[in-house]
Coordinates of C-alpha atoms and ligand atoms in Angstrom, one line a residue:
M838 CA -0.1 -0.1 -0.1
L839 CA 2.9 2.4 0.3
D840 CA 4.1 2.2 -3.5
G841 CA 4.1 5.4 -4.9
K842 CA 3.2 7.4 -1.8
R843 CA 5.4 10.6 -1.1
V844 CA 6.8 10.8 2.5
L845 CA 8.5 13.9 3.9
L846 CA 11.0 12.7 6.5
I847 CA 12.3 15.2 9.1
I848 CA 15.2 14.0 10.9
A849 CA 15.8 15.9 14.1
G850 CA 18.7 15.8 16.5
G851 CA 19.1 12.5 18.4
I852 CA 21.3 9.5 18.5
A853 CA 18.5 7.6 16.8
A854 CA 18.8 9.4 13.7
Y855 CA 21.2 6.7 12.5
R856 CA 18.2 4.3 12.5
S857 CA 16.1 6.9 10.1
L858 CA 18.8 5.8 7.5
E859 CA 17.3 2.5 7.8
L860 CA 13.7 3.8 7.8
I861 CA 14.5 5.4 4.4
R862 CA 15.7 2.3 3.0
R863 CA 12.6 0.3 4.2
L864 CA 10.3 2.9 2.8
R865 CA 12.1 3.0 -0.6
E866 CA 12.0 -0.9 -0.8
R867 CA 8.2 -0.4 -0.6
G868 CA 8.1 1.9 -3.4
C869 CA 7.8 5.3 -1.4
R870 CA 9.3 8.5 -2.6
V871 CA 11.1 9.9 0.5
R872 CA 12.2 13.4 0.6
C873 CA 14.0 14.4 3.8
V874 CA 14.6 17.6 5.9
L875 CA 17.6 17.4 8.1
T876 CA 17.7 19.8 11.1
R877 CA 20.8 21.3 12.2
G878 CA 20.6 18.8 15.2
G879 CA 20.1 15.8 13.0
A880 CA 23.0 16.9 10.8
Q881 CA 25.1 16.4 13.8
F882 CA 24.2 12.5 13.8
V883 CA 23.9 11.6 10.2
T884 CA 25.4 13.3 7.1
P885 CA 23.4 14.9 4.4
L886 CA 25.6 12.9 2.0
S887 CA 24.1 9.4 3.3
V888 CA 20.7 10.9 3.4
A889 CA 20.7 11.9 0.0
A890 CA 22.4 8.6 -1.2
L891 CA 19.6 6.5 0.6
S892 CA 16.7 8.5 -0.4
E893 CA 18.1 9.3 -4.0
E894 CA 17.0 12.6 -3.4
K895 CA 18.3 16.3 -2.7
V896 CA 18.4 16.9 1.2
Y897 CA 16.7 20.0 2.4
Q898 CA 18.3 21.7 5.4
D899 CA 18.1 25.5 5.3
L900 CA 14.8 27.7 5.4
F901 CA 16.8 30.6 4.0
S902 CA 18.7 28.7 1.1
L903 CA 17.8 30.7 -2.2
T904 CA 18.7 27.5 -4.2
D905 CA 16.2 25.6 -2.0
E906 CA 13.4 28.1 -2.2
S907 CA 13.6 28.6 -6.0
E908 CA 13.8 24.7 -6.4
M909 CA 11.2 23.7 -3.9
G910 CA 9.8 26.4 -1.4
H911 CA 9.0 25.1 1.9
I912 CA 5.3 25.3 1.6
R913 CA 5.5 23.0 -1.6
L914 CA 7.8 20.6 0.5
S915 CA 5.2 20.2 3.0
R916 CA 2.1 20.0 0.4
E917 CA 3.5 17.7 -2.2
A918 CA 3.8 14.8 0.3
D919 CA 1.3 12.5 1.5
I920 CA 2.3 12.2 5.1
I921 CA 4.9 14.1 7.2
V922 CA 7.2 11.6 9.4
V923 CA 9.4 13.2 12.0
A924 CA 11.7 10.4 13.2
P925 CA 13.6 11.0 15.4
A926 CA 11.3 13.8 16.9
S927 CA 13.4 15.4 19.6
A928 CA 12.0 17.1 22.7
D929 CA 13.1 20.4 21.2
L930 CA 11.5 20.0 17.7
I931 CA 8.2 18.7 19.4
A932 CA 8.2 21.8 21.6
K933 CA 8.4 23.8 18.6
M934 CA 5.5 22.1 17.1
A935 CA 3.5 22.4 20.0
N936 CA 4.0 26.2 20.2
G937 CA 3.7 27.0 16.6
H938 CA 7.5 28.0 16.0
A939 CA 8.8 28.6 12.4
D940 CA 12.4 29.4 13.0
D941 CA 13.8 26.7 10.8
L942 CA 12.9 24.7 8.0
A943 CA 11.7 21.7 9.6
S944 CA 9.2 23.6 12.1
T945 CA 8.1 25.8 9.2
A946 CA 7.3 22.8 7.0
L947 CA 5.3 21.3 9.7
L948 CA 3.2 24.6 10.4
A949 CA 2.5 24.8 6.7
T950 CA 1.4 21.3 6.0
D951 CA -2.1 20.2 5.7
K952 CA -1.1 16.6 5.4
P953 CA -1.3 13.9 8.4
V954 CA 1.9 14.2 10.6
L955 CA 3.3 11.2 12.4
I956 CA 6.2 11.6 15.0
A957 CA 8.5 9.2 16.6
P958 CA 9.7 10.6 19.7
T959 CA 13.1 9.9 21.3
M960 CA 14.7 11.4 24.2
N961 CA 16.0 10.5 27.8
V962 CA 13.6 9.0 30.2
Q963 CA 13.2 11.8 32.4
M964 CA 12.8 14.2 29.5
W965 CA 10.1 12.3 28.3
A966 CA 8.5 12.3 31.7
H967 CA 8.9 16.0 32.3
P968 CA 5.4 17.8 32.3
A969 CA 6.6 20.0 29.6
V970 CA 7.1 17.3 27.2
R971 CA 3.8 15.6 28.6
R972 CA 2.0 19.1 28.0
N973 CA 3.7 19.4 24.4
I974 CA 2.7 15.7 23.5
A975 CA -0.9 16.2 24.6
T976 CA -1.3 19.4 22.7
L977 CA 0.0 17.9 19.4
E978 CA -2.2 14.7 20.0
S979 CA -5.4 17.2 20.5
W980 CA -4.5 18.4 17.3
G981 CA -4.3 15.0 15.5
V982 CA -0.6 14.6 15.2
Q983 CA -0.1 10.5 15.5
R984 CA 2.5 8.9 17.5
V985 CA 4.4 5.9 17.3
G986 CA 6.5 4.9 20.3
P987 CA 8.8 5.7 22.1
G988 CA 9.6 2.1 23.4
S989 CA 11.1 1.2 26.6
G990 CA 14.7 -0.2 27.0
A991 CA 18.3 0.7 27.5
L992 CA 18.7 4.2 26.2
A993 CA 21.9 5.7 24.7
C994 CA 22.4 8.0 27.7
G995 CA 23.0 4.9 29.6
E996 CA 19.8 5.0 31.5
T997 CA 16.9 2.6 31.0
G998 CA 13.1 3.3 30.5
S999 CA 10.7 4.9 28.0
G1000 CA 12.5 7.1 25.2
R1001 CA 13.7 4.8 22.7
M1002 CA 12.7 5.8 19.2
A1003 CA 10.2 3.0 17.7
E1004 CA 12.0 0.4 15.3
P1005 CA 12.1 1.5 11.7
M1006 CA 9.5 -1.3 10.8
E1007 CA 7.0 0.0 13.6
I1008 CA 7.5 3.4 12.0
V1009 CA 6.4 2.0 8.6
T1010 CA 3.6 0.0 10.1
A1011 CA 2.4 3.3 11.7
I1012 CA 2.9 5.1 8.3
E1013 CA 0.7 2.5 6.8
T1014 CA -1.9 3.0 9.4
V1015 CA -2.0 6.8 9.4
L1016 CA -2.2 6.6 5.7
A1017 CA -5.0 4.2 5.5
Q1018 CA -6.9 6.3 7.9
A1019 CA -6.6 9.5 5.9
M1020 CA -7.8 7.5 2.7
R1021 CA -11.1 6.6 4.7
P1022 CA -14.1 8.1 3.2
R1023 CA -15.1 11.2 4.7
P1024 CA -18.8 11.6 3.8
L1025 CA -19.3 14.4 6.5
A1026 CA -16.4 16.5 4.9
G1027 CA -17.7 20.1 4.7
R1028 CA -20.3 19.6 7.5
R1029 CA -20.2 21.5 10.9
A1030 CA -21.5 19.5 13.9
L1031 CA -22.3 20.3 17.4
V1032 CA -21.9 17.8 20.4
T1033 CA -22.8 18.4 23.9
S1034 CA -21.1 16.1 26.6
G1035 CA -20.6 15.4 30.2
P1036 CA -22.5 16.7 33.1
T1037 CA -23.2 20.3 34.1
W1038 CA -22.2 21.8 37.4
E1039 CA -24.5 24.0 39.0
P1040 CA -22.9 26.2 42.0
I1041 CA -24.5 26.4 45.4
D1042 CA -21.8 28.7 46.6
P1043 CA -18.2 29.4 45.3
V1044 CA -17.1 26.0 46.5
R1045 CA -20.1 23.5 46.6
F1046 CA -22.3 22.5 43.4
I1047 CA -24.7 20.1 42.1
A1048 CA -23.6 17.5 39.7
N1049 CA -24.6 14.3 38.1
R1050 CA -22.8 11.0 37.3
S1051 CA -22.2 11.7 33.5
S1052 CA -19.0 10.5 32.5
G1053 CA -18.9 12.1 29.0
K1054 CA -17.7 8.9 27.4
Q1055 CA -20.5 8.6 24.9
G1056 CA -20.6 12.3 24.1
H1057 CA -16.8 12.7 23.4
A1058 CA -16.9 9.4 21.5
I1059 CA -19.7 10.8 19.2
A1060 CA -17.4 14.0 18.7
S1061 CA -14.6 11.9 17.7
A1062 CA -16.6 9.6 15.6
L1063 CA -18.2 12.6 13.5
Q1064 CA -14.6 14.0 13.2
A1065 CA -13.5 10.7 11.9
L1066 CA -16.0 11.1 9.1
G1067 CA -14.7 14.4 8.1
A1068 CA -17.0 16.7 10.0
S1069 CA -15.6 19.9 11.6
V1070 CA -16.9 19.6 15.2
T1071 CA -17.3 21.6 18.3
L1072 CA -17.6 19.7 21.4
V1073 CA -19.2 21.9 24.4
S1074 CA -18.4 19.8 27.3
G1075 CA -19.1 19.8 31.2
P1076 CA -16.1 18.8 33.3
T1077 CA -15.3 15.3 32.9
N1078 CA -11.9 13.2 32.9
Q1079 CA -12.1 12.5 29.0
P1080 CA -9.2 13.6 27.0
D1081 CA -10.0 16.1 24.3
P1082 CA -10.8 14.1 21.3
A1083 CA -8.1 14.7 18.5
G1084 CA -9.0 17.2 15.8
V1085 CA -12.1 18.6 17.6
A1086 CA -12.6 22.0 18.9
V1087 CA -13.5 21.9 22.7
V1088 CA -15.3 24.4 24.6
N1089 CA -15.3 23.8 28.4
I1090 CA -18.0 25.0 30.4
E1091 CA -19.4 24.2 34.0
S1092 CA -23.2 25.4 34.1
A1093 CA -26.1 24.7 32.0
R1094 CA -26.6 28.4 31.2
E1095 CA -22.7 28.7 30.1
M1096 CA -23.5 25.4 27.9
L1097 CA -26.3 27.2 26.0
E1098 CA -24.2 30.2 25.4
A1099 CA -21.5 28.1 23.8
C1100 CA -23.8 26.0 21.8
L1101 CA -25.6 29.2 20.5
A1102 CA -22.0 30.6 19.8
A1103 CA -21.3 27.4 17.8
L1104 CA -24.3 27.9 15.3
P1105 CA -24.8 27.5 12.5
V1106 CA -24.1 23.7 12.1
D1107 CA -25.6 21.1 10.0
V1108 CA -26.0 18.4 12.8
A1109 CA -26.3 18.9 16.5
V1110 CA -26.1 15.8 19.0
F1111 CA -26.9 16.7 22.6
A1112 CA -25.4 14.1 24.7
A1113 CA -24.7 16.0 27.9
A1114 CA -26.7 15.1 30.8
V1115 CA -27.7 18.8 31.6
A1116 CA -29.0 19.6 35.2
D1117 CA -32.7 20.3 34.9
W1118 CA -32.5 22.7 37.8
R1119 CA -30.1 25.2 39.4
V1120 CA -30.0 26.9 42.7
D1121 CA -31.7 30.1 42.5
G1122 CA -29.5 33.1 43.5
A1123 CA -26.4 31.0 44.3
S1124 CA -24.3 32.5 47.1
D1125 CA -21.2 34.8 46.2
Q1126 CA -19.9 33.9 49.4
K1127 CA -19.2 30.3 51.1
I1128 CA -22.4 29.4 52.9
K1129 CA -21.2 29.1 56.7
K1130 CA -22.3 26.3 58.9
T1131 CA -24.0 28.5 61.3
G1132 CA -27.7 28.2 62.2
A1133 CA -30.1 25.8 60.2
P1134 CA -28.9 23.9 57.0
P1135 CA -29.9 26.3 53.9
A1136 CA -33.2 25.6 52.2
L1137 CA -32.1 25.7 48.5
Q1138 CA -34.5 27.2 46.4
M1139 CA -34.1 25.8 42.9
T1140 CA -35.2 27.1 39.5
E1141 CA -35.3 25.6 36.0
N1142 CA -32.5 25.5 33.9
P1143 CA -32.9 26.3 30.0
D1144 CA -33.6 23.3 27.7
I1145 CA -30.6 23.6 25.7
L1146 CA -31.7 20.9 23.2
K1147 CA -35.2 22.4 23.0
T1148 CA -33.7 26.0 22.7
I1149 CA -31.7 24.9 19.5
A1150 CA -34.3 22.5 18.1
N1151 CA -36.7 25.6 17.7
A1152 CA -33.8 28.1 16.6
G1153 CA -35.7 29.2 13.7
A1154 CA -33.6 29.9 10.6
N1155 CA -30.3 28.7 12.8
R1156 CA -31.9 25.3 13.4
P1157 CA -29.3 22.4 12.4
R1158 CA -30.6 20.4 9.6
L1159 CA -30.4 17.3 12.1
V1160 CA -31.0 17.7 15.8
V1161 CA -30.5 14.5 17.7
G1162 CA -31.3 14.2 21.5
F1163 CA -30.7 11.6 24.2
A1164 CA -33.4 10.4 26.5
A1165 CA -31.9 9.0 30.0
E1166 CA -34.9 7.0 31.3
T1167 CA -35.0 4.7 34.3
E1168 CA -38.6 3.1 33.1
S1169 CA -41.2 2.9 30.0
V1170 CA -37.8 4.1 28.1
E1171 CA -39.5 3.9 24.6
A1172 CA -42.8 5.5 25.7
H1173 CA -40.9 8.6 27.5
A1174 CA -38.3 8.9 24.7
Q1175 CA -41.1 9.1 22.1
A1176 CA -43.0 11.7 24.2
K1177 CA -39.5 13.8 24.4
L1178 CA -39.0 13.5 20.6
A1179 CA -42.3 15.4 20.3
R1180 CA -41.8 17.9 23.3
K1181 CA -38.4 18.8 22.3
G1182 CA -39.1 19.2 18.6
C1183 CA -35.9 17.3 17.5
D1184 CA -35.5 14.8 14.7
W1185 CA -33.9 11.6 16.5
I1186 CA -33.7 10.5 19.9
L1187 CA -31.5 8.1 21.3
A1188 CA -32.9 6.3 24.3
N1189 CA -31.0 4.6 27.1
D1190 CA -31.8 2.9 30.3
V1191 CA -29.9 4.3 33.0
S1192 CA -31.5 2.5 36.1
T1193 CA -29.3 1.2 38.6
G1194 CA -27.6 -1.7 37.6
T1195 CA -27.5 -1.0 34.1
G1196 CA -24.0 0.4 34.2
T1197 CA -24.6 3.0 31.4
F1198 CA -23.4 6.2 33.7
G1199 CA -19.7 5.9 33.8
G1200 CA -19.6 2.5 31.9
D1201 CA -18.1 1.6 28.8
A1202 CA -21.2 -0.2 27.0
N1203 CA -24.6 1.3 25.9
T1204 CA -27.8 0.1 25.0
L1205 CA -29.5 2.3 22.5
R1206 CA -32.7 2.8 20.9
L1207 CA -32.8 5.0 17.8
I1208 CA -36.2 6.8 17.6
T1209 CA -37.2 8.8 14.7
H1210 CA -40.5 9.9 13.3
D1211 CA -40.2 6.8 11.2
G1212 CA -39.8 4.4 13.9
V1213 CA -37.6 2.5 16.4
D1214 CA -34.3 0.8 16.0
A1215 CA -32.9 -1.2 18.8
W1216 CA -29.4 -1.4 18.7
P1217 CA -27.6 -4.2 20.5
T1218 CA -25.4 -3.5 23.4
M1219 CA -22.1 -2.3 22.3
T1220 CA -19.2 -0.3 23.3
K1221 CA -19.8 3.7 23.4
V1222 CA -17.2 4.0 20.8
A1223 CA -19.0 1.5 18.6
A1224 CA -22.1 3.1 19.5
A1225 CA -20.7 6.6 18.4
A1226 CA -19.7 5.1 15.2
R1227 CA -22.9 3.8 14.6
L1228 CA -24.8 7.3 15.3
A1229 CA -22.1 9.1 13.0
D1230 CA -22.7 6.5 9.8
A1231 CA -26.5 6.9 10.5
I1232 CA -26.0 10.8 10.4
A1233 CA -23.8 10.6 7.3
A1234 CA -26.3 8.6 5.6
S1235 CA -29.2 10.9 6.3
L1236 CA -27.4 14.0 5.1
P1237 CA -27.0 14.7 1.4
P1238 CA -23.3 14.4 0.5
T1239 CA -21.5 17.6 0.0
L1240 CA -19.3 18.5 -2.9
K1241 CA -16.1 18.4 -0.6
A1242 CA -17.1 14.6 0.6
A1243 CA -17.2 13.7 -3.1
Q1244 CA -13.6 14.9 -3.6
Ligands
CTP449 N1 -31.2 18.6 27.7 C1 -30.9 19.8 27.3 N2 -31.1 20.8 28.4 C2 -31.5 20.6 29.6 C3 -32.1 19.2 29.8 C4 -31.7 18.2 28.9 O1 -30.3 19.9 26.4 N3 -31.7 21.5 30.3 C5 -30.9 17.4 26.6 C6 -30.2 16.3 27.2 O2 -28.8 16.5 26.6 C7 -30.7 15.1 26.2 C8 -32.3 15.2 26.2 O3 -32.4 16.7 26.6 O4 -30.4 15.2 24.9 C9 -33.1 14.6 27.2 O5 -32.4 14.8 28.6 P1 -33.2 13.9 29.8 O6 -32.4 14.5 31.0 O7 -33.5 12.5 29.4 O8 -34.6 14.7 29.7 P2 -35.0 16.0 30.3 O9 -35.4 17.2 29.5 O10 -34.5 16.2 31.6 O11 -36.6 15.4 30.8 P3 -37.1 14.5 32.0 O12 -36.3 15.2 33.1 O13 -38.4 14.6 32.2 O14 -36.6 13.1 31.9

């Protein structure tokens, strides 16, 4: 599957750079065209001559080289590839990528690309564990940068632990996987989606709040699944422990009112999926100061929160073409869900049983029924990730294809 693919390989500074020479050979054997960028650090470990000889291509090193820029500008260099592979990816280059630096050819090409990027990090075990590196890696992954390795073992610095660059053949396999993903059909390309997820927190005072058991697993999985089909997704999420899904714009909120505001700001969208467990009530006149334990316990006066799904399903010209709600029920699941479909003015409802013992809240599995104006489709029990993929497929099938999806 790699035959004819164009790889831009960025070799950064690291003792593992010599293994990138083998990576070039493995890729060439498979019919890849490999163009290489050698950073200043990389050139301390391998010579431009060996890289050029193995890749059978000119090696690019300097952002400000008149010859290089006139032959092949850095923009073209990064665009005329099917994938950019950074191997080895040093802590320094990872930091530059995560912070948008563009002070050399490698970082500029990475900033200018619209192609999938795969990094094969390598560094000392303590560096890999450092919070700065952890943060930079998390940032890159939230943008959809893919990673292979590092593995564990004896490191060149004499220490042992995580930090070894992945083996060249592991990198080849990772390149195949990333390219296969990039070639998947993207029927939602050009579509905008809004997803809500997680619980809301309703303040009682500055230190206390009312919450619920929603983990955000289902909503986050739906955002990911829609993104994987090519949609441009905004995820409005209450507080959860879920990592931000790669390639999704995440807006973090706490209360139902903040969630509504963020959802309205995300419009217009083609499809909106409301998976959040929004608190139905908030405390009327939450205290600005911590309520002290003097006297009788406070009698909390509750007031109703805005219904986000209902508001957006009735947003007139701004109404998404497809509005999908959830119905969390503990009894008469289907009947309640049917009533909700009508009451809220949405197009589809995914009904689930959240009664004690079903393990839906916080669990990894879900048993859903898709209720539309045409009828009921009972889905078997499956993981929340699988349910999200099934929903995304159903959404894609229900929307007419866009011009972009046909490309
Ligand atoms: N929802 C919402 N805003 C609210 C309450 C609910 O957007 N203030 C959305 C949820 O995200 C879900 C759907 O409405 O998609 C149904 O939520 P659910 O809690 O099942 O229903 P409620 O509207 O709270 O009705 P009831 O309490 O009667 O079951």
